Short mmCIF file of C-alpha atoms and ligand atoms in Angstrom, two decimals:
data_model
loop_
_atom_site.label_atom_id
_atom_site.label_comp_id
_atom_site.label_asym_id
_atom_site.label_seq_id
_atom_site.Cartn_x
_atom_site.Cartn_y
_atom_site.Cartn_z
CA MET A 274 18.94 12.87 1.77
CA TRP A 275 17.30 9.62 0.40
CA GLY A 276 18.02 6.44 -1.03
CA LYS A 277 22.38 7.30 -0.29
CA ASP A 278 24.21 4.28 0.55
CA GLY A 279 23.07 3.94 4.80
CA GLU A 280 21.01 6.24 4.47
CA SER A 281 16.50 5.57 4.23
CA MET A 282 14.96 4.61 1.32
CA ILE A 283 11.11 3.95 0.95
CA ILE A 284 10.49 1.07 -1.66
CA SER A 285 6.68 0.46 -2.53
CA VAL A 286 5.90 -2.62 -4.16
CA ALA A 287 2.99 -2.93 -5.84
CA SER A 288 0.92 -4.60 -9.42
CA GLY A 289 -1.86 -3.38 -11.11
CA LYS A 290 -3.72 -6.71 -10.65
CA GLY A 291 -3.70 -9.61 -7.40
CA GLY A 292 -1.49 -12.50 -7.96
CA THR A 293 1.49 -11.12 -9.24
CA GLY A 294 3.09 -12.44 -6.73
CA LYS A 295 3.38 -8.67 -5.27
CA THR A 296 3.74 -9.91 -1.27
CA LEU A 297 6.72 -12.70 -2.69
CA VAL A 298 8.86 -9.72 -3.75
CA ALA A 299 8.40 -7.50 -1.15
CA THR A 300 9.09 -9.55 2.12
CA SER A 301 12.44 -11.54 0.19
CA LEU A 302 13.22 -8.12 -1.02
CA ALA A 303 13.31 -7.29 3.32
CA LEU A 304 14.74 -10.37 4.30
CA SER A 305 17.67 -10.11 1.91
CA LEU A 306 17.86 -7.21 3.01
CA ARG A 307 17.94 -7.37 7.13
CA ASP A 308 21.55 -8.74 6.96
CA LYS A 309 22.64 -5.64 5.36
CA ASP A 310 20.32 -3.20 6.61
CA LYS A 311 17.87 -1.75 9.55
CA VAL A 312 14.42 -2.69 7.28
CA GLN A 313 10.87 -2.31 8.04
CA LEU A 314 7.80 -3.76 6.25
CA LEU A 315 4.41 -2.45 6.02
CA ASP A 316 1.31 -3.64 4.75
CA CYS A 317 -0.25 -1.97 3.77
CA ASP A 318 -2.48 -4.24 1.91
CA VAL A 319 -5.35 -3.79 4.32
CA GLU A 320 -7.77 -5.47 2.89
CA GLU A 321 -6.18 -9.07 2.66
CA PRO A 322 -2.30 -8.67 4.00
CA ASN A 323 -0.87 -11.63 4.29
CA ALA A 324 3.03 -10.57 4.27
CA HIS A 325 2.93 -12.29 7.46
CA VAL A 326 2.11 -15.88 6.85
CA LEU A 327 5.40 -15.80 4.51
CA LEU A 328 7.61 -13.70 7.50
CA LYS A 329 5.48 -15.27 10.87
CA PRO A 330 6.27 -11.43 12.84
CA ILE A 331 5.51 -12.02 16.62
CA ILE A 332 2.89 -9.75 17.28
CA THR A 333 3.46 -7.24 20.36
CA GLY A 334 1.57 -4.09 20.13
CA SER A 335 -2.23 -3.39 18.44
CA GLU A 336 -4.90 -0.22 17.74
CA SER A 337 -7.60 0.15 16.48
CA VAL A 338 -8.39 2.87 14.20
CA SER A 339 -11.79 4.65 14.18
CA ILE A 340 -13.12 7.50 11.80
CA PRO A 341 -15.25 9.72 13.01
CA VAL A 342 -18.65 10.21 12.66
CA PRO A 343 -21.75 12.74 13.30
CA LYS A 344 -23.24 12.61 16.44
CA VAL A 345 -26.81 15.26 16.03
CA ASP A 346 -28.33 16.00 18.89
CA GLU A 347 -32.46 15.74 17.86
CA ASP A 348 -33.41 18.36 20.46
CA LYS A 349 -31.55 21.17 19.04
CA CYS A 350 -31.11 20.87 16.02
CA THR A 351 -33.32 22.61 13.30
CA TYR A 352 -33.68 20.47 10.45
CA CYS A 353 -32.91 23.14 8.09
CA GLY A 354 -30.52 20.07 6.33
CA LYS A 355 -27.21 21.51 4.85
CA CYS A 356 -25.93 19.13 6.70
CA ALA A 357 -27.81 16.34 3.64
CA GLU A 358 -26.73 19.21 1.65
CA VAL A 359 -22.79 19.57 2.54
CA CYS A 360 -22.87 15.69 2.50
CA ALA A 361 -20.29 14.24 -0.80
CA TYR A 362 -21.32 10.62 0.13
CA ASN A 363 -25.23 11.11 0.90
CA ALA A 364 -24.38 10.15 4.52
CA ILE A 365 -26.58 11.88 6.66
CA ALA A 366 -30.34 12.32 5.56
CA VAL A 367 -32.54 15.28 6.92
CA MET A 368 -37.11 14.64 6.76
CA LYS A 369 -39.43 16.73 8.15
CA GLN A 370 -38.58 15.62 11.58
CA LYS A 371 -35.61 12.99 12.16
CA VAL A 372 -31.67 13.07 10.99
CA LEU A 373 -30.70 9.78 9.79
CA VAL A 374 -26.77 8.55 9.53
CA PHE A 375 -25.43 6.44 7.64
CA PRO A 376 -22.27 5.48 9.60
CA GLU A 377 -20.91 3.21 6.96
CA LEU A 378 -21.41 5.49 4.10
CA CYS A 379 -19.48 8.01 5.75
CA HIS A 380 -15.70 9.20 5.46
CA GLY A 381 -14.98 10.94 8.71
CA CYS A 382 -14.25 14.06 7.01
CA GLY A 383 -16.36 16.81 8.60
CA ALA A 384 -17.99 18.67 7.32
CA CYS A 385 -21.33 18.72 8.17
CA SER A 386 -20.57 19.45 11.52
CA TYR A 387 -17.97 22.11 10.86
CA LEU A 388 -21.04 23.28 8.44
CA CYS A 389 -23.56 23.11 10.64
CA PRO A 390 -25.49 26.96 11.50
CA GLU A 391 -26.75 25.78 15.39
CA LYS A 392 -22.84 23.89 15.67
CA VAL A 393 -25.49 20.71 17.62
CA ILE A 394 -23.13 17.97 15.31
CA SER A 395 -21.11 15.57 17.71
CA GLU A 396 -18.07 14.04 16.88
CA GLU A 397 -17.61 10.15 18.11
CA GLY A 398 -15.18 7.23 16.73
CA ARG A 399 -16.59 4.03 14.91
CA GLU A 400 -13.58 1.17 14.39
CA ILE A 401 -12.94 0.19 10.94
CA GLY A 402 -9.66 -1.54 11.17
CA VAL A 403 -6.84 -2.24 13.13
CA VAL A 404 -2.80 -1.73 12.93
CA GLU A 405 -0.72 -4.38 14.31
CA SER A 406 3.06 -4.47 14.90
CA GLY A 407 5.73 -6.28 15.89
CA HIS A 408 8.69 -7.68 14.44
CA SER A 409 9.97 -10.86 12.22
CA ASP A 410 13.71 -12.38 13.30
CA GLY A 411 15.20 -8.54 13.61
CA MET A 412 12.94 -7.74 11.18
CA GLU A 413 10.14 -4.18 12.55
CA PHE A 414 6.96 -5.69 10.84
CA VAL A 415 3.43 -3.97 11.04
CA HIS A 416 -0.07 -4.00 8.82
CA GLY A 417 -3.04 -3.36 8.91
CA LYS A 418 -6.03 -4.81 8.85
CA LEU A 419 -9.59 -3.42 7.77
CA THR A 420 -12.99 -5.36 9.30
CA ILE A 421 -14.46 -7.90 6.94
CA GLY A 422 -18.05 -5.22 5.30
CA GLU A 423 -15.70 -1.41 6.01
CA ALA A 424 -14.82 0.06 2.76
CA MET A 425 -12.74 2.37 4.13
CA ALA A 426 -9.38 1.69 3.97
CA THR A 427 -7.19 5.01 3.12
CA PRO A 428 -7.37 6.02 7.02
CA ILE A 429 -5.64 2.50 8.03
CA ILE A 430 -3.46 2.33 5.31
CA ARG A 431 -2.09 6.57 7.11
CA LYS A 432 -1.66 4.42 10.38
CA VAL A 433 0.33 1.52 9.23
CA LYS A 434 2.76 3.64 7.21
CA GLY A 435 2.43 6.17 10.32
CA TYR A 436 5.06 3.55 11.72
CA ALA A 437 7.88 4.33 9.44
CA ASN A 438 11.04 5.06 10.98
CA HIS A 439 13.49 6.49 7.82
CA GLU A 440 15.93 4.67 9.86
CA GLY A 441 16.93 1.76 7.21
CA THR A 442 15.37 0.76 3.90
CA VAL A 443 10.95 1.24 4.60
CA ILE A 444 9.56 -2.27 2.62
CA ILE A 445 5.36 -0.97 1.54
CA ASP A 446 3.82 -4.51 -0.03
CA VAL A 447 0.21 -2.10 -1.28
CA SER A 448 -2.95 -3.34 -2.27
CA PRO A 449 -2.88 -4.31 -6.04
CA GLY A 450 -4.84 -2.13 -8.46
CA THR A 451 -4.61 1.26 -8.56
CA SER A 452 -7.32 3.27 -6.94
CA CYS A 453 -7.88 5.57 -3.55
CA PRO A 454 -5.77 3.03 -1.54
CA VAL A 455 -2.31 2.47 -3.95
CA VAL A 456 -2.26 6.50 -4.53
CA GLU A 457 -2.42 6.72 -0.93
CA ALA A 458 0.54 3.29 0.07
CA VAL A 459 2.66 4.76 -3.12
CA LYS A 460 2.62 8.30 -2.07
CA ASP A 461 5.82 9.37 -0.46
CA SER A 462 7.74 6.44 -1.87
CA ASP A 463 11.76 6.37 -2.99
CA PHE A 464 10.46 4.18 -5.82
CA CYS A 465 7.57 2.05 -6.53
CA LEU A 466 8.52 -1.61 -7.77
CA LEU A 467 6.03 -2.99 -10.44
CA VAL A 468 5.39 -6.76 -10.00
CA THR A 469 4.38 -8.34 -13.03
CA GLU A 470 3.21 -10.74 -15.36
CA PRO A 471 4.36 -12.33 -19.26
CA THR A 472 1.02 -11.55 -19.83
CA PRO A 473 -2.36 -9.48 -21.95
CA PHE A 474 -4.49 -9.38 -18.89
CA GLY A 475 0.01 -8.99 -16.84
CA LEU A 476 0.52 -5.96 -19.32
CA ASN A 477 -3.12 -3.84 -19.74
CA ASP A 478 -3.47 -3.87 -15.26
CA LEU A 479 0.96 -2.83 -15.88
CA VAL A 480 -0.18 0.19 -18.47
CA LEU A 481 -2.84 1.48 -15.23
CA ALA A 482 -0.16 1.54 -12.30
CA VAL A 483 2.81 2.18 -13.97
CA GLU A 484 0.26 5.82 -15.03
CA THR A 485 -0.32 6.27 -11.33
CA VAL A 486 3.07 5.66 -10.09
CA ARG A 487 4.13 8.34 -12.87
CA GLN A 488 1.00 10.76 -12.13
CA LEU A 489 2.58 10.60 -8.07
CA ASN A 490 5.90 11.39 -9.92
CA ILE A 491 8.02 8.71 -8.32
CA PRO A 492 9.93 6.91 -9.85
CA CYS A 493 9.75 2.51 -11.26
CA GLY A 494 10.93 -0.53 -12.06
CA ILE A 495 9.49 -3.60 -12.55
CA VAL A 496 9.89 -7.13 -12.08
CA LEU A 497 8.56 -9.84 -14.32
CA ASN A 498 7.53 -13.14 -12.34
CA ARG A 499 6.41 -15.86 -13.75
CA THR A 500 8.69 -15.45 -16.65
CA GLY A 501 8.51 -19.11 -19.88
CA VAL A 502 5.11 -18.40 -20.67
CA GLY A 503 3.03 -15.34 -21.45
CA ASP A 504 4.44 -13.56 -24.90
CA ARG A 505 7.13 -10.53 -24.99
CA LYS A 506 4.39 -7.94 -24.57
CA VAL A 507 5.63 -7.08 -21.12
CA GLU A 508 9.00 -6.70 -22.01
CA GLU A 509 8.37 -5.01 -25.35
CA TYR A 510 6.07 -1.87 -24.01
CA CYS A 511 9.28 -1.22 -20.59
CA GLN A 512 10.93 -0.73 -23.48
CA LYS A 513 9.00 1.65 -25.47
CA GLU A 514 8.09 3.36 -22.32
CA ASP A 515 11.80 2.71 -21.17
CA ILE A 516 11.27 1.23 -17.25
CA PRO A 517 13.58 -1.20 -16.87
CA ILE A 518 13.50 -4.57 -15.89
CA LEU A 519 14.92 -4.69 -12.62
CA LEU A 520 14.61 -8.24 -12.03
CA THR A 521 12.88 -11.35 -13.35
CA ILE A 522 11.44 -14.26 -11.63
CA PRO A 523 10.96 -17.18 -13.61
CA LEU A 524 7.67 -19.66 -13.89
CA ASP A 525 9.07 -22.74 -11.91
CA THR A 526 7.01 -24.88 -9.22
CA LYS A 527 9.80 -25.09 -6.98
CA ILE A 528 8.91 -21.15 -6.14
CA ALA A 529 5.09 -21.69 -6.31
CA GLY A 530 5.45 -24.69 -3.60
CA PHE A 531 6.80 -22.81 -1.56
CA TYR A 532 4.90 -19.71 -1.55
CA SER A 533 1.32 -22.53 -1.23
CA ARG A 534 3.36 -23.65 2.35
CA GLY A 535 4.49 -20.22 3.63
CA ILE A 536 7.60 -20.25 2.71
CA PRO A 537 9.60 -16.79 1.76
CA LEU A 538 11.03 -17.44 -2.03
CA VAL A 539 14.65 -16.16 -0.22
CA GLU A 540 14.51 -18.85 2.16
CA GLY A 541 13.34 -22.05 0.03
CA LEU A 542 15.45 -20.74 -2.19
CA PRO A 543 18.03 -19.11 -0.26
CA GLN A 544 20.80 -19.07 -4.02
CA TRP A 545 17.54 -15.70 -4.66
CA LYS A 546 19.05 -13.51 -1.99
CA GLY A 547 22.20 -12.75 -3.86
CA SER A 548 19.22 -11.74 -6.64
CA PHE A 549 17.30 -10.00 -4.18
CA LEU A 550 20.28 -7.75 -2.79
CA GLY A 551 21.33 -6.31 -6.25
CA LEU A 552 18.04 -5.28 -6.84
CA SER A 553 17.57 -3.21 -3.82
CA ASP A 554 21.28 -1.60 -6.17
CA LYS A 555 19.98 -1.56 -8.20
CA ILE A 556 16.63 0.78 -7.08
CA ARG A 557 19.19 2.76 -4.43
CA GLU A 558 21.12 3.73 -8.38
CA ILE A 559 17.68 4.69 -9.98
CA VAL A 560 16.58 6.98 -6.95
CA ASN A 561 20.77 8.44 -6.04
CA GLU A 562 20.59 8.99 -9.64
CA ARG A 563 17.10 11.07 -9.63
CA SER A 564 17.61 12.74 -6.62
CA GLY A 565 21.49 14.01 -8.16
CA SER A 566 18.93 15.09 -11.11
CA LEU A 567 16.63 17.25 -9.85
CA LYS A 568 19.29 19.18 -7.37
CA ARG A 569 21.35 20.10 -11.30
S1 SF4 B 621 -27.36 21.04 9.81
FE1 SF4 B 621 -27.88 20.65 11.54
S2 SF4 B 621 -29.35 21.87 12.52
FE2 SF4 B 621 -28.99 21.37 9.99
S3 SF4 B 621 -30.53 19.36 9.69
FE3 SF4 B 621 -27.45 19.11 9.87
S4 SF4 B 621 -28.30 19.00 12.58
FE4 SF4 B 621 -30.06 20.01 12.33
S1 SF4 B 622 -18.86 13.25 8.25
FE1 SF4 B 622 -18.39 14.15 6.15
S2 SF4 B 622 -18.52 12.15 5.03
FE2 SF4 B 622 -19.84 11.58 7.35
S3 SF4 B 622 -21.48 12.36 7.14
FE3 SF4 B 622 -20.62 13.50 7.63
S4 SF4 B 622 -20.15 14.76 6.52
FE4 SF4 B 622 -20.95 13.51 5.47
#
């Protein structure tokens, strides 16, 4: 059973839009829990990973991530066109006497080689990024880096999540937005923390993020960052939708200053540790309550 005290729990930290303080929350939650639990931070924001800037991990392992792209043996190809027909991404084109493969469009789905009637398509790996693992002061750390110019983030996210040890608390830093990489990173979580700010943009993107998380049937709660500016619309929305606001962080130049210097919030201002531990207790409570009601 996930979520009970002393047992594993996966918490993903997401946000509908960039710049809301998602990584600040993920890293401070991880650092606060580290003293009382086994903690792993998986940075799945593979297009722009930056948890390492705050946690300064020692990297001890590196693994390249590739996707299989087709290679056609044209000596045996009949130019029947079947491969181009089945490719949903226009990554392969068949001319009269030539087959063209566009590796940067290929999603490595394998449909073309599987369906080639002559079985003349083999696959070769194309590197799209790397996964690095290590530790940061007693905490396990893993992040993925998508090679610049590549578009396929999900295989790297899958690989990063493969490092989850399921022994303590796993915190996943998710990329902003609501697209496929977000779904890939958030799915299988026990809880999703949505970080937002009290502005119209914050609310607009929060609504979309809540829809995504609800479709995945994952319970969620809010961290409202930079309170003191904007309006109360996010709070009103949360009340209407029965989504708990689990932590508020005020707009504070000291917090922003630490962040810009690569210092995690709970290290710059250790008095915040208690708030983040309280946040994790509330999450555990919600997860336990939910798993209890699912059993009934
Ligand atoms: S499906 Fe196979 S045989 Fe047909 S064009 Fe493609 S590679 Fe050639
Ligand atoms: S592996 Fe899939 S995406 Fe790539 S060329 Fe073949 S059918 Fe298209």
